[in-house]
PDB file of C-alpha atoms and ligand atoms in Angstrom:
ATOM      1  CA  MET A  67      54.528 -29.897 -13.153  1.00  0.00           C
ATOM      2  CA  VAL A  68      51.463 -30.042 -14.781  1.00  0.00           C
ATOM      3  CA  THR A  69      48.794 -27.333 -15.351  1.00  0.00           C
ATOM      4  CA  HIS A  70      45.487 -27.408 -12.669  1.00  0.00           C
ATOM      5  CA  ALA A  71      42.508 -25.851 -12.999  1.00  0.00           C
ATOM      6  CA  GLY A  72      39.979 -25.308 -10.588  1.00  0.00           C
ATOM      7  CA  GLY A  73      37.162 -23.036  -9.437  1.00  0.00           C
ATOM      8  CA  CYS A  74      34.183 -22.296  -6.790  1.00  0.00           C
ATOM      9  CA  HIS A  75      31.222 -24.021  -6.434  1.00  0.00           C
ATOM     10  CA  CYS A  76      29.322 -21.857  -9.002  1.00  0.00           C
ATOM     11  CA  GLY A  77      31.517 -21.506 -11.027  1.00  0.00           C
ATOM     12  CA  ARG A  78      32.513 -17.672 -11.433  1.00  0.00           C
ATOM     13  CA  VAL A  79      35.959 -17.968 -10.238  1.00  0.00           C
ATOM     14  CA  ARG A  80      38.064 -19.747 -12.599  1.00  0.00           C
ATOM     15  CA  PHE A  81      42.226 -20.446 -12.064  1.00  0.00           C
ATOM     16  CA  ALA A  82      44.853 -21.827 -13.436  1.00  0.00           C
ATOM     17  CA  VAL A  83      47.410 -23.048 -11.189  1.00  0.00           C
ATOM     18  CA  THR A  84      51.268 -24.570 -12.180  1.00  0.00           C
ATOM     19  CA  ALA A  85      52.920 -27.526  -9.711  1.00  0.00           C
ATOM     20  CA  PRO A  86      53.152 -31.209  -9.608  1.00  0.00           C
ATOM     21  CA  ALA A  87      51.111 -33.754 -10.705  1.00  0.00           C
ATOM     22  CA  ARG A  88      51.709 -35.459  -7.654  1.00  0.00           C
ATOM     23  CA  ALA A  89      50.834 -32.472  -5.109  1.00  0.00           C
ATOM     24  CA  GLN A  90      51.868 -32.434  -1.173  1.00  0.00           C
ATOM     25  CA  VAL A  91      49.500 -30.096   0.089  1.00  0.00           C
ATOM     26  CA  SER A  92      48.746 -29.217   4.313  1.00  0.00           C
ATOM     27  CA  ASP A  93      45.924 -29.546   6.538  1.00  0.00           C
ATOM     28  CA  CYS A  94      45.916 -26.607   8.104  1.00  0.00           C
ATOM     29  CA  ASN A  95      44.315 -26.487  12.482  1.00  0.00           C
ATOM     30  CA  CYS A  96      43.901 -23.259  12.639  1.00  0.00           C
ATOM     31  CA  SER A  97      40.630 -21.075  13.740  1.00  0.00           C
ATOM     32  CA  ILE A  98      39.744 -20.346   9.819  1.00  0.00           C
ATOM     33  CA  CYS A  99      41.492 -23.586   8.627  1.00  0.00           C
ATOM     34  CA  SER A 100      39.325 -25.992  11.007  1.00  0.00           C
ATOM     35  CA  LYS A 101      35.966 -24.507   9.839  1.00  0.00           C
ATOM     36  CA  SER A 102      36.452 -24.836   6.116  1.00  0.00           C
ATOM     37  CA  GLY A 103      38.648 -27.130   5.698  1.00  0.00           C
ATOM     38  CA  PHE A 104      41.160 -26.314   3.251  1.00  0.00           C
ATOM     39  CA  LEU A 105      43.962 -27.626   2.114  1.00  0.00           C
ATOM     40  CA  HIS A 106      47.234 -25.804   0.902  1.00  0.00           C
ATOM     41  CA  LEU A 107      48.556 -26.141  -2.462  1.00  0.00           C
ATOM     42  CA  ILE A 108      51.062 -23.097  -2.212  1.00  0.00           C
ATOM     43  CA  VAL A 109      52.474 -21.535  -5.454  1.00  0.00           C
ATOM     44  CA  PRO A 110      54.580 -18.568  -6.308  1.00  0.00           C
ATOM     45  CA  LYS A 111      51.933 -15.484  -7.897  1.00  0.00           C
ATOM     46  CA  ALA A 112      53.743 -16.241 -10.859  1.00  0.00           C
ATOM     47  CA  ARG A 113      52.501 -19.921 -11.651  1.00  0.00           C
ATOM     48  CA  PHE A 114      48.660 -18.853 -10.222  1.00  0.00           C
ATOM     49  CA  LYS A 115      46.421 -17.117 -13.043  1.00  0.00           C
ATOM     50  CA  LEU A 116      42.498 -16.012 -12.333  1.00  0.00           C
ATOM     51  CA  LEU A 117      40.769 -17.096 -15.363  1.00  0.00           C
ATOM     52  CA  SER A 118      37.676 -15.539 -14.314  1.00  0.00           C
ATOM     53  CA  GLY A 119      35.246 -13.957 -11.510  1.00  0.00           C
ATOM     54  CA  ALA A 120      37.910 -11.612 -10.168  1.00  0.00           C
ATOM     55  CA  HIS A 121      34.289  -9.404  -9.786  1.00  0.00           C
ATOM     56  CA  SER A 122      32.623 -11.689  -7.993  1.00  0.00           C
ATOM     57  CA  LEU A 123      35.820 -11.987  -5.161  1.00  0.00           C
ATOM     58  CA  THR A 124      34.592 -10.834  -1.634  1.00  0.00           C
ATOM     59  CA  THR A 125      37.958 -10.065   0.957  1.00  0.00           C
ATOM     60  CA  TYR A 126      37.866 -11.299   4.511  1.00  0.00           C
ATOM     61  CA  THR A 127      40.152 -10.502   6.895  1.00  0.00           C
ATOM     62  CA  PHE A 128      41.085 -11.226  10.480  1.00  0.00           C
ATOM     63  CA  ASN A 129      44.128 -11.149  13.120  1.00  0.00           C
ATOM     64  CA  THR A 130      47.305  -9.449  11.370  1.00  0.00           C
ATOM     65  CA  GLY A 131      45.029  -8.312   7.952  1.00  0.00           C
ATOM     66  CA  THR A 132      47.918  -9.914   6.717  1.00  0.00           C
ATOM     67  CA  ALA A 133      46.133 -13.153   5.048  1.00  0.00           C
ATOM     68  CA  GLN A 134      43.186 -11.805   2.304  1.00  0.00           C
ATOM     69  CA  HIS A 135      41.081 -14.549   2.546  1.00  0.00           C
ATOM     70  CA  LEU A 136      39.559 -14.403  -0.485  1.00  0.00           C
ATOM     71  CA  PHE A 137      36.021 -15.918  -1.522  1.00  0.00           C
ATOM     72  CA  CYS A 138      33.548 -16.445  -3.775  1.00  0.00           C
ATOM     73  CA  CYS A 139      30.141 -13.812  -3.768  1.00  0.00           C
ATOM     74  CA  VAL A 140      27.674 -15.803  -4.315  1.00  0.00           C
ATOM     75  CA  CYS A 141      28.182 -19.397  -3.201  1.00  0.00           C
ATOM     76  CA  GLY A 142      31.307 -18.278  -0.935  1.00  0.00           C
ATOM     77  CA  VAL A 143      33.579 -20.962  -1.313  1.00  0.00           C
ATOM     78  CA  LYS A 144      37.415 -19.998  -0.641  1.00  0.00           C
ATOM     79  CA  SER A 145      39.227 -21.590  -3.634  1.00  0.00           C
ATOM     80  CA  PHE A 146      42.348 -19.918  -3.474  1.00  0.00           C
ATOM     81  CA  TYR A 147      43.753 -16.278  -1.095  1.00  0.00           C
ATOM     82  CA  VAL A 148      46.871 -14.974  -0.162  1.00  0.00           C
ATOM     83  CA  PRO A 149      48.477 -16.917   3.356  1.00  0.00           C
ATOM     84  CA  ARG A 150      49.659 -15.291   6.018  1.00  0.00           C
ATOM     85  CA  SER A 151      52.985 -17.480   5.853  1.00  0.00           C
ATOM     86  CA  TYR A 152      53.804 -16.115   1.848  1.00  0.00           C
ATOM     87  CA  PRO A 153      52.171 -13.211   0.886  1.00  0.00           C
ATOM     88  CA  ASP A 154      54.289 -12.943  -2.251  1.00  0.00           C
ATOM     89  CA  GLY A 155      52.267 -16.396  -3.184  1.00  0.00           C
ATOM     90  CA  TYR A 156      48.852 -17.969  -3.177  1.00  0.00           C
ATOM     91  CA  SER A 157      47.473 -21.202  -1.847  1.00  0.00           C
ATOM     92  CA  VAL A 158      44.907 -22.915  -3.279  1.00  0.00           C
ATOM     93  CA  ASN A 159      42.359 -25.285  -1.770  1.00  0.00           C
ATOM     94  CA  ALA A 160      43.521 -29.189  -3.339  1.00  0.00           C
ATOM     95  CA  ARG A 161      39.472 -29.560  -2.776  1.00  0.00           C
ATOM     96  CA  CYS A 162      38.406 -26.917  -5.158  1.00  0.00           C
ATOM     97  CA  LEU A 163      40.680 -28.315  -8.222  1.00  0.00           C
ATOM     98  CA  ASP A 164      39.182 -30.065 -11.063  1.00  0.00           C
ATOM     99  CA  GLU A 165      39.499 -33.946 -11.016  1.00  0.00           C
ATOM    100  CA  GLY A 166      42.172 -35.263 -13.382  1.00  0.00           C
ATOM    101  CA  THR A 167      44.518 -33.771 -12.970  1.00  0.00           C
ATOM    102  CA  LEU A 168      46.151 -34.698  -9.687  1.00  0.00           C
ATOM    103  CA  THR A 169      47.871 -37.954  -9.592  1.00  0.00           C
ATOM    104  CA  GLU A 170      48.765 -38.399  -6.043  1.00  0.00           C
ATOM    105  CA  LEU A 171      48.005 -36.283  -2.738  1.00  0.00           C
ATOM    106  CA  THR A 172      49.838 -35.765   0.030  1.00  0.00           C
ATOM    107  CA  VAL A 173      48.213 -34.653   3.165  1.00  0.00           C
ATOM    108  CA  VAL A 174      51.107 -33.018   6.206  1.00  0.00           C
ATOM    109  CA  PRO A 175      49.129 -32.063   8.671  1.00  0.00           C
ATOM    110  CA  PHE A 176      50.453 -27.851   9.838  1.00  0.00           C
ATOM    111  CA  ASP A 177      50.004 -26.191  13.235  1.00  0.00           C
ATOM    112  CA  GLY A 178      48.292 -22.779  12.724  1.00  0.00           C
ATOM    113  CA  LYS A 179      47.027 -22.869  15.582  1.00  0.00           C
ATOM    114  CA  ASN A 180      50.361 -22.387  17.447  1.00  0.00           C
ATOM    115  CA  TRP A 181      51.467 -19.701  15.016  1.00  0.00           C
ATOM    116  CA  GLU A 182      53.550 -17.394  17.099  1.00  0.00           C
ATOM    117  CA  GLY A 183      55.585 -20.305  17.998  1.00  0.00           C
ATOM    118  CA  GLN A 184      56.328 -21.649  15.327  1.00  0.00           C
ATOM    119  CA  PHE A 185      57.183 -18.460  13.141  1.00  0.00           C
ATOM    120  CA  ALA A 186      59.126 -15.758  15.473  1.00  0.00           C
ATOM    121  CA  GLN A 187      58.957 -13.963  12.727  1.00  0.00           C
ATOM    122  CA  GLY A 188      55.442 -13.598  12.244  1.00  0.00           C
ATOM    123  CA  ALA A 189      55.940 -15.655   8.780  1.00  0.00           C
ATOM    124  CA  GLY A 190      56.789 -18.829   7.441  1.00  0.00           C
ATOM    125  CA  GLY A 191      58.214 -20.213   4.504  1.00  0.00           C
ATOM    126  CA  PRO A 192      56.565 -21.032   0.948  1.00  0.00           C
ATOM    127  CA  GLN A 193      55.661 -24.752   2.429  1.00  0.00           C
ATOM    128  CA  GLU A 194      53.591 -23.815   5.697  1.00  0.00           C
ATOM    129  CA  ARG A 195      50.413 -21.165   6.011  1.00  0.00           C
TER     130      ARG A 195
HETATM  131 ZN1  LIG B  90      30.948 -19.079  -7.054  1.00  0.00          ZN
END
């Protein structure tokens, strides 16, 4: 486990997240992730710390409204958010992590487009969206 730092494009939103140096992330094909290219690194809330930018975050919701899609109101980048699959944690965009602390990135496809078929309860485990 190492501490990865990251944030949005303009630098207002900054965070630190504790996760393996060799991280496994998922590439989701749902309606929003496929448009943004979000690579999900899912962590419990205790392993995420927002360092700055709380006042620059805007929330977008759709469909069930469970996921809280947080993005920077200045540069528009969604560097992390509260996922539907794991509302007690955060999904960090691996593309928004600073260089230097990730030694390996394994990308696993996730079929978020067919969510209801995968999760009868409407939520999955920490490994999924
Ligand atoms: Zn920004």
